Amino acid sequence: MIRVVIVDDQPQVRAGISMILSAEDDIEIVGQAGSGAEALALAQEVAPDVVLMDVRMPGMGGVTATSELIRQNGSDPDHLVRVLIMTTFDDEDIVVSSLQAGASGYLLKHASPTEIADALRRVAGGDTWLDATAATRLVAKLRERSDEQIDIRQVLTRREQEVLRHVAAGRSNQQILESLVLSEATVKTHVARILFKTGARDRAAVVALAYRSGFVRPDDPLPA
């Protein structure tokens, strides 16, 4: 079962999504929250697999809540909380910030029930989910920053930096999970977050960035 927490400041939105997802055999709604602060407390209590997060809420918004959820759940390397942003495309800048904070993707609030369920399954499995109608514009915005503006040590967590060193060494996800003793879904989640945070289009691009920025060098020893 995929354990899901729904976060939205509108009770009717939470109720509607809960009703939709409760019809899925492999998805369990383990809690609902009306703000970012409530989401943090609830996540600690029920340990969800995925948090379906609105971004515009009173008090602590979705960006801050996403960043804090990722930080709080970083102590268990094999059970990362995964955040799926739920928004309108008018929130483009906020969505970018959320992805850079560690979210695994986003979908629009008018998505179909099938799309919402599919997105949750993909994110729970360590993949990413970008709404198809807006993905091109969003990815372009992520890449607006030049390489010189990206400080990998500032942008990525220590675990993400560790995974990036393995990626730069040419290792596959299978080799990385064996070396770091992680699940496949966790490795995929780390790689997805690295791509989002750096704005790299694929593994080759992020490896090139790692070398150009000096984060890794040709004479560096291979990671253990």
PDB file of C-alpha atoms in Angstrom:
ATOM      1  CA  MET A   1       0.000   0.000   0.000  1.00  0.00           C
ATOM      2  CA  ILE A   2       1.118   3.540  -0.784  1.00  0.00           C
ATOM      3  CA  ARG A   3       0.536   5.653   2.310  1.00  0.00           C
ATOM      4  CA  VAL A   4      -0.519   9.184   1.364  1.00  0.00           C
ATOM      5  CA  VAL A   5      -1.047  12.439   3.265  1.00  0.00           C
ATOM      6  CA  ILE A   6      -3.115  15.128   1.514  1.00  0.00           C
ATOM      7  CA  VAL A   7      -2.211  18.753   2.301  1.00  0.00           C
ATOM      8  CA  ASP A   8      -4.467  21.603   1.157  1.00  0.00           C
ATOM      9  CA  ASP A   9      -5.998  24.539   3.001  1.00  0.00           C
ATOM     10  CA  GLN A  10      -9.397  23.894   1.395  1.00  0.00           C
ATOM     11  CA  PRO A  11     -11.325  21.066   3.136  1.00  0.00           C
ATOM     12  CA  GLN A  12     -13.454  20.404   0.067  1.00  0.00           C
ATOM     13  CA  VAL A  13     -10.348  19.865  -2.065  1.00  0.00           C
ATOM     14  CA  ARG A  14      -8.907  17.428   0.476  1.00  0.00           C
ATOM     15  CA  ALA A  15     -12.216  15.585   0.690  1.00  0.00           C
ATOM     16  CA  GLY A  16     -12.532  15.318  -3.079  1.00  0.00           C
ATOM     17  CA  ILE A  17      -9.024  13.975  -3.583  1.00  0.00           C
ATOM     18  CA  SER A  18      -9.420  11.585  -0.664  1.00  0.00           C
ATOM     19  CA  MET A  19     -12.616  10.208  -2.171  1.00  0.00           C
ATOM     20  CA  ILE A  20     -10.910   9.712  -5.538  1.00  0.00           C
ATOM     21  CA  LEU A  21      -7.854   7.973  -4.124  1.00  0.00           C
ATOM     22  CA  SER A  22      -9.744   5.822  -1.641  1.00  0.00           C
ATOM     23  CA  ALA A  23     -11.173   3.932  -4.617  1.00  0.00           C
ATOM     24  CA  GLU A  24      -7.654   2.700  -5.498  1.00  0.00           C
ATOM     25  CA  ASP A  25      -6.726  -0.699  -4.067  1.00  0.00           C
ATOM     26  CA  ASP A  26      -3.054   0.160  -3.578  1.00  0.00           C
ATOM     27  CA  ILE A  27      -3.418   3.658  -2.061  1.00  0.00           C
ATOM     28  CA  GLU A  28      -4.266   4.418   1.562  1.00  0.00           C
ATOM     29  CA  ILE A  29      -5.024   7.934   2.834  1.00  0.00           C
ATOM     30  CA  VAL A  30      -3.355   8.072   6.246  1.00  0.00           C
ATOM     31  CA  GLY A  31      -4.019  11.721   7.022  1.00  0.00           C
ATOM     32  CA  GLN A  32      -5.026  15.188   5.876  1.00  0.00           C
ATOM     33  CA  ALA A  33      -3.586  18.576   6.786  1.00  0.00           C
ATOM     34  CA  GLY A  34      -4.648  22.152   6.114  1.00  0.00           C
ATOM     35  CA  SER A  35      -1.246  23.832   6.342  1.00  0.00           C
ATOM     36  CA  GLY A  36       2.453  23.186   6.032  1.00  0.00           C
ATOM     37  CA  ALA A  37       2.914  23.149   9.798  1.00  0.00           C
ATOM     38  CA  GLU A  38       0.149  20.576  10.206  1.00  0.00           C
ATOM     39  CA  ALA A  39       1.719  18.489   7.435  1.00  0.00           C
ATOM     40  CA  LEU A  40       5.074  18.373   9.235  1.00  0.00           C
ATOM     41  CA  ALA A  41       3.505  17.209  12.480  1.00  0.00           C
ATOM     42  CA  LEU A  42       1.302  14.659  10.733  1.00  0.00           C
ATOM     43  CA  ALA A  43       4.173  13.245   8.669  1.00  0.00           C
ATOM     44  CA  GLN A  44       6.141  12.572  11.838  1.00  0.00           C
ATOM     45  CA  GLU A  45       3.146  10.778  13.308  1.00  0.00           C
ATOM     46  CA  VAL A  46       2.013   8.590  10.389  1.00  0.00           C
ATOM     47  CA  ALA A  47       5.203   8.227   8.258  1.00  0.00           C
ATOM     48  CA  PRO A  48       3.621   8.509   4.783  1.00  0.00           C
ATOM     49  CA  ASP A  49       5.269   7.358   1.583  1.00  0.00           C
ATOM     50  CA  VAL A  50       4.036  10.394  -0.366  1.00  0.00           C
ATOM     51  CA  VAL A  51       2.763  13.821   0.670  1.00  0.00           C
ATOM     52  CA  LEU A  52       0.421  15.405  -1.876  1.00  0.00           C
ATOM     53  CA  MET A  53       1.228  19.060  -1.196  1.00  0.00           C
ATOM     54  CA  ASP A  54      -0.520  22.302  -2.146  1.00  0.00           C
ATOM     55  CA  VAL A  55       1.854  25.260  -2.420  1.00  0.00           C
ATOM     56  CA  ARG A  56      -0.252  28.297  -1.568  1.00  0.00           C
ATOM     57  CA  MET A  57      -1.476  28.010   2.006  1.00  0.00           C
ATOM     58  CA  PRO A  58      -1.721  30.427   4.940  1.00  0.00           C
ATOM     59  CA  GLY A  59       1.136  30.299   7.411  1.00  0.00           C
ATOM     60  CA  MET A  60       3.780  27.819   6.321  1.00  0.00           C
ATOM     61  CA  GLY A  61       3.382  27.319   2.583  1.00  0.00           C
ATOM     62  CA  GLY A  62       4.201  24.307   0.480  1.00  0.00           C
ATOM     63  CA  VAL A  63       7.761  25.331  -0.416  1.00  0.00           C
ATOM     64  CA  THR A  64       8.925  25.675   3.176  1.00  0.00           C
ATOM     65  CA  ALA A  65       7.008  22.574   4.203  1.00  0.00           C
ATOM     66  CA  THR A  66       8.580  20.541   1.388  1.00  0.00           C
ATOM     67  CA  SER A  67      12.079  21.645   2.335  1.00  0.00           C
ATOM     68  CA  GLU A  68      11.475  20.847   6.001  1.00  0.00           C
ATOM     69  CA  LEU A  69       9.890  17.467   5.247  1.00  0.00           C
ATOM     70  CA  ILE A  70      12.907  16.464   3.178  1.00  0.00           C
ATOM     71  CA  ARG A  71      15.265  17.665   5.919  1.00  0.00           C
ATOM     72  CA  GLN A  72      13.405  15.934   8.745  1.00  0.00           C
ATOM     73  CA  ASN A  73      13.211  12.639   6.898  1.00  0.00           C
ATOM     74  CA  GLY A  74      16.839  12.544   5.810  1.00  0.00           C
ATOM     75  CA  SER A  75      18.020  10.498   8.781  1.00  0.00           C
ATOM     76  CA  ASP A  76      16.575   7.276   7.377  1.00  0.00           C
ATOM     77  CA  PRO A  77      18.320   6.901   4.015  1.00  0.00           C
ATOM     78  CA  ASP A  78      16.043   4.097   2.876  1.00  0.00           C
ATOM     79  CA  HIS A  79      12.698   5.684   3.657  1.00  0.00           C
ATOM     80  CA  LEU A  80      12.605   9.126   2.118  1.00  0.00           C
ATOM     81  CA  VAL A  81       9.332  10.997   2.247  1.00  0.00           C
ATOM     82  CA  ARG A  82       8.387  11.941  -1.298  1.00  0.00           C
ATOM     83  CA  VAL A  83       6.477  15.129  -2.034  1.00  0.00           C
ATOM     84  CA  LEU A  84       4.184  15.549  -5.025  1.00  0.00           C
ATOM     85  CA  ILE A  85       3.232  19.184  -5.583  1.00  0.00           C
ATOM     86  CA  MET A  86      -0.402  19.856  -6.452  1.00  0.00           C
ATOM     87  CA  THR A  87      -0.965  23.263  -7.999  1.00  0.00           C
ATOM     88  CA  THR A  88      -2.191  25.470 -10.813  1.00  0.00           C
ATOM     89  CA  PHE A  89       0.308  26.482 -13.491  1.00  0.00           C
ATOM     90  CA  ASP A  90       0.063  30.093 -12.295  1.00  0.00           C
ATOM     91  CA  ASP A  91       2.318  28.902  -9.466  1.00  0.00           C
ATOM     92  CA  GLU A  92       5.261  28.308 -11.838  1.00  0.00           C
ATOM     93  CA  ASP A  93       7.901  30.107  -9.751  1.00  0.00           C
ATOM     94  CA  ILE A  94       6.704  28.442  -6.562  1.00  0.00           C
ATOM     95  CA  VAL A  95       6.714  25.041  -8.241  1.00  0.00           C
ATOM     96  CA  VAL A  96      10.327  25.554  -9.314  1.00  0.00           C
ATOM     97  CA  SER A  97      11.260  26.444  -5.737  1.00  0.00           C
ATOM     98  CA  SER A  98       9.437  23.357  -4.464  1.00  0.00           C
ATOM     99  CA  LEU A  99      11.243  21.075  -6.889  1.00  0.00           C
ATOM    100  CA  GLN A 100      14.555  22.594  -5.916  1.00  0.00           C
ATOM    101  CA  ALA A 101      13.584  22.028  -2.272  1.00  0.00           C
ATOM    102  CA  GLY A 102      13.279  18.310  -2.981  1.00  0.00           C
ATOM    103  CA  ALA A 103       9.796  17.613  -4.349  1.00  0.00           C
ATOM    104  CA  SER A 104       9.585  14.677  -6.751  1.00  0.00           C
ATOM    105  CA  GLY A 105       7.229  16.319  -9.211  1.00  0.00           C
ATOM    106  CA  TYR A 106       3.989  18.172  -9.646  1.00  0.00           C
ATOM    107  CA  LEU A 107       0.550  17.844 -11.180  1.00  0.00           C
ATOM    108  CA  LEU A 108      -2.243  20.312 -11.823  1.00  0.00           C
ATOM    109  CA  LYS A 109      -5.314  20.466  -9.617  1.00  0.00           C
ATOM    110  CA  HIS A 110      -7.604  19.685 -12.527  1.00  0.00           C
ATOM    111  CA  ALA A 111      -5.788  16.401 -13.260  1.00  0.00           C
ATOM    112  CA  SER A 112      -8.007  13.374 -13.826  1.00  0.00           C
ATOM    113  CA  PRO A 113      -8.441  10.756 -11.083  1.00  0.00           C
ATOM    114  CA  THR A 114      -6.382   8.297 -13.132  1.00  0.00           C
ATOM    115  CA  GLU A 115      -3.552  10.804 -13.532  1.00  0.00           C
ATOM    116  CA  ILE A 116      -3.481  11.604  -9.810  1.00  0.00           C
ATOM    117  CA  ALA A 117      -3.264   7.924  -8.910  1.00  0.00           C
ATOM    118  CA  ASP A 118      -0.619   7.230 -11.567  1.00  0.00           C
ATOM    119  CA  ALA A 119       1.450  10.200 -10.391  1.00  0.00           C
ATOM    120  CA  LEU A 120       1.394   8.948  -6.803  1.00  0.00           C
ATOM    121  CA  ARG A 121       2.472   5.477  -7.879  1.00  0.00           C
ATOM    122  CA  ARG A 122       5.348   6.831  -9.957  1.00  0.00           C
ATOM    123  CA  VAL A 123       6.592   9.125  -7.199  1.00  0.00           C
ATOM    124  CA  ALA A 124       6.259   6.407  -4.548  1.00  0.00           C
ATOM    125  CA  GLY A 125       8.431   4.192  -6.755  1.00  0.00           C
ATOM    126  CA  GLY A 126      11.198   6.786  -6.881  1.00  0.00           C
ATOM    127  CA  ASP A 127      10.368   8.254 -10.302  1.00  0.00           C
ATOM    128  CA  THR A 128       9.369  11.809 -11.113  1.00  0.00           C
ATOM    129  CA  TRP A 129       6.103  13.183 -12.408  1.00  0.00           C
ATOM    130  CA  LEU A 130       5.734  16.388 -14.419  1.00  0.00           C
ATOM    131  CA  ASP A 131       2.422  17.526 -15.819  1.00  0.00           C
ATOM    132  CA  ALA A 132       2.795  17.030 -19.562  1.00  0.00           C
ATOM    133  CA  THR A 133       1.120  20.292 -20.589  1.00  0.00           C
ATOM    134  CA  ALA A 134       3.473  22.474 -18.580  1.00  0.00           C
ATOM    135  CA  ALA A 135       6.663  20.431 -18.308  1.00  0.00           C
ATOM    136  CA  THR A 136       8.548  22.127 -21.146  1.00  0.00           C
ATOM    137  CA  ARG A 137       8.108  25.602 -19.692  1.00  0.00           C
ATOM    138  CA  LEU A 138       8.919  24.437 -16.205  1.00  0.00           C
ATOM    139  CA  VAL A 139      12.103  22.611 -17.170  1.00  0.00           C
ATOM    140  CA  ALA A 140      13.211  25.630 -19.200  1.00  0.00           C
ATOM    141  CA  LYS A 141      12.786  27.801 -16.139  1.00  0.00           C
ATOM    142  CA  LEU A 142      14.849  25.402 -14.066  1.00  0.00           C
ATOM    143  CA  ARG A 143      17.655  25.778 -16.601  1.00  0.00           C
ATOM    144  CA  GLU A 144      17.640  29.572 -16.656  1.00  0.00           C
ATOM    145  CA  ARG A 145      20.494  29.670 -14.196  1.00  0.00           C
ATOM    146  CA  SER A 146      23.929  29.413 -15.737  1.00  0.00           C
ATOM    147  CA  ASP A 147      26.413  26.781 -14.592  1.00  0.00           C
ATOM    148  CA  GLU A 148      28.397  29.439 -12.770  1.00  0.00           C
ATOM    149  CA  GLN A 149      25.390  30.211 -10.574  1.00  0.00           C
ATOM    150  CA  ILE A 150      25.105  26.654  -9.301  1.00  0.00           C
ATOM    151  CA  ASP A 151      27.095  25.747  -6.202  1.00  0.00           C
ATOM    152  CA  ILE A 152      26.503  22.021  -5.951  1.00  0.00           C
ATOM    153  CA  ARG A 153      27.563  21.886  -2.313  1.00  0.00           C
ATOM    154  CA  GLN A 154      24.963  24.542  -1.500  1.00  0.00           C
ATOM    155  CA  VAL A 155      22.190  23.115  -3.694  1.00  0.00           C
ATOM    156  CA  LEU A 156      22.465  19.387  -2.896  1.00  0.00           C
ATOM    157  CA  THR A 157      22.245  17.568   0.416  1.00  0.00           C
ATOM    158  CA  ARG A 158      25.224  15.491   1.569  1.00  0.00           C
ATOM    159  CA  ARG A 159      23.523  12.276   0.485  1.00  0.00           C
ATOM    160  CA  GLU A 160      22.712  13.764  -2.927  1.00  0.00           C
ATOM    161  CA  GLN A 161      26.327  14.849  -3.314  1.00  0.00           C
ATOM    162  CA  GLU A 162      27.406  11.310  -2.474  1.00  0.00           C
ATOM    163  CA  VAL A 163      25.057   9.880  -5.101  1.00  0.00           C
ATOM    164  CA  LEU A 164      26.266  12.438  -7.655  1.00  0.00           C
ATOM    165  CA  ARG A 165      29.858  11.304  -7.159  1.00  0.00           C
ATOM    166  CA  HIS A 166      28.764   7.763  -8.000  1.00  0.00           C
ATOM    167  CA  VAL A 167      26.829   9.003 -11.046  1.00  0.00           C
ATOM    168  CA  ALA A 168      29.902  10.967 -12.180  1.00  0.00           C
ATOM    169  CA  ALA A 169      31.938   7.776 -11.839  1.00  0.00           C
ATOM    170  CA  GLY A 170      29.641   6.190 -14.435  1.00  0.00           C
ATOM    171  CA  ARG A 171      27.821   3.904 -12.049  1.00  0.00           C
ATOM    172  CA  SER A 172      24.315   2.623 -12.722  1.00  0.00           C
ATOM    173  CA  ASN A 173      21.482   2.830 -10.220  1.00  0.00           C
ATOM    174  CA  GLN A 174      21.997  -0.858  -9.460  1.00  0.00           C
ATOM    175  CA  GLN A 175      25.684  -0.297  -8.672  1.00  0.00           C
ATOM    176  CA  ILE A 176      24.870   2.763  -6.550  1.00  0.00           C
ATOM    177  CA  LEU A 177      22.252   0.968  -4.467  1.00  0.00           C
ATOM    178  CA  GLU A 178      24.663  -1.921  -3.851  1.00  0.00           C
ATOM    179  CA  SER A 179      27.462   0.448  -2.821  1.00  0.00           C
ATOM    180  CA  LEU A 180      25.365   2.698  -0.581  1.00  0.00           C
ATOM    181  CA  VAL A 181      23.012  -0.055   0.625  1.00  0.00           C
ATOM    182  CA  LEU A 182      19.854   1.724  -0.503  1.00  0.00           C
ATOM    183  CA  SER A 183      16.676   0.615  -2.218  1.00  0.00           C
ATOM    184  CA  GLU A 184      16.225   1.174  -5.941  1.00  0.00           C
ATOM    185  CA  ALA A 185      13.382   3.636  -5.291  1.00  0.00           C
ATOM    186  CA  THR A 186      15.571   5.675  -2.945  1.00  0.00           C
ATOM    187  CA  VAL A 187      18.421   5.887  -5.456  1.00  0.00           C
ATOM    188  CA  LYS A 188      15.997   6.924  -8.196  1.00  0.00           C
ATOM    189  CA  THR A 189      14.565   9.589  -5.914  1.00  0.00           C
ATOM    190  CA  HIS A 190      18.022  11.000  -5.144  1.00  0.00           C
ATOM    191  CA  VAL A 191      18.948  11.089  -8.837  1.00  0.00           C
ATOM    192  CA  ALA A 192      15.655  12.791  -9.720  1.00  0.00           C
ATOM    193  CA  ARG A 193      16.211  15.431  -7.049  1.00  0.00           C
ATOM    194  CA  ILE A 194      19.752  16.048  -8.280  1.00  0.00           C
ATOM    195  CA  LEU A 195      18.453  16.669 -11.803  1.00  0.00           C
ATOM    196  CA  PHE A 196      15.693  18.962 -10.583  1.00  0.00           C
ATOM    197  CA  LYS A 197      17.898  21.013  -8.276  1.00  0.00           C
ATOM    198  CA  THR A 198      20.642  21.528 -10.849  1.00  0.00           C
ATOM    199  CA  GLY A 199      18.329  21.976 -13.825  1.00  0.00           C
ATOM    200  CA  ALA A 200      20.238  19.265 -15.716  1.00  0.00           C
ATOM    201  CA  ARG A 201      18.300  17.529 -18.481  1.00  0.00           C
ATOM    202  CA  ASP A 202      19.791  14.078 -17.858  1.00  0.00           C
ATOM    203  CA  ARG A 203      22.615  12.172 -16.154  1.00  0.00           C
ATOM    204  CA  ALA A 204      25.156  13.159 -18.788  1.00  0.00           C
ATOM    205  CA  ALA A 205      24.367  16.839 -18.322  1.00  0.00           C
ATOM    206  CA  VAL A 206      24.658  16.704 -14.550  1.00  0.00           C
ATOM    207  CA  VAL A 207      27.975  14.845 -14.805  1.00  0.00           C
ATOM    208  CA  ALA A 208      29.260  17.556 -17.150  1.00  0.00           C
ATOM    209  CA  LEU A 209      28.106  20.197 -14.680  1.00  0.00           C
ATOM    210  CA  ALA A 210      29.822  18.385 -11.810  1.00  0.00           C
ATOM    211  CA  TYR A 211      33.135  18.510 -13.682  1.00  0.00           C
ATOM    212  CA  ARG A 212      32.767  22.079 -14.968  1.00  0.00           C
ATOM    213  CA  SER A 213      31.943  23.363 -11.494  1.00  0.00           C
ATOM    214  CA  GLY A 214      34.927  21.579  -9.950  1.00  0.00           C
ATOM    215  CA  PHE A 215      32.737  19.429  -7.716  1.00  0.00           C
ATOM    216  CA  VAL A 216      34.489  16.382  -9.159  1.00  0.00           C
ATOM    217  CA  ARG A 217      37.843  16.220 -10.939  1.00  0.00           C
ATOM    218  CA  PRO A 218      39.305  13.637 -13.332  1.00  0.00           C
ATOM    219  CA  ASP A 219      41.938  12.614 -10.811  1.00  0.00           C
ATOM    220  CA  ASP A 220      39.499  12.095  -7.940  1.00  0.00           C
ATOM    221  CA  PRO A 221      39.539   8.539  -6.506  1.00  0.00           C
ATOM    222  CA  LEU A 222      36.485   6.473  -7.313  1.00  0.00           C
ATOM    223  CA  PRO A 223      33.869   6.506  -4.548  1.00  0.00           C
ATOM    224  CA  ALA A 224      33.794   3.358  -2.450  1.00  0.00           C
TER     225      ALA A 224
END
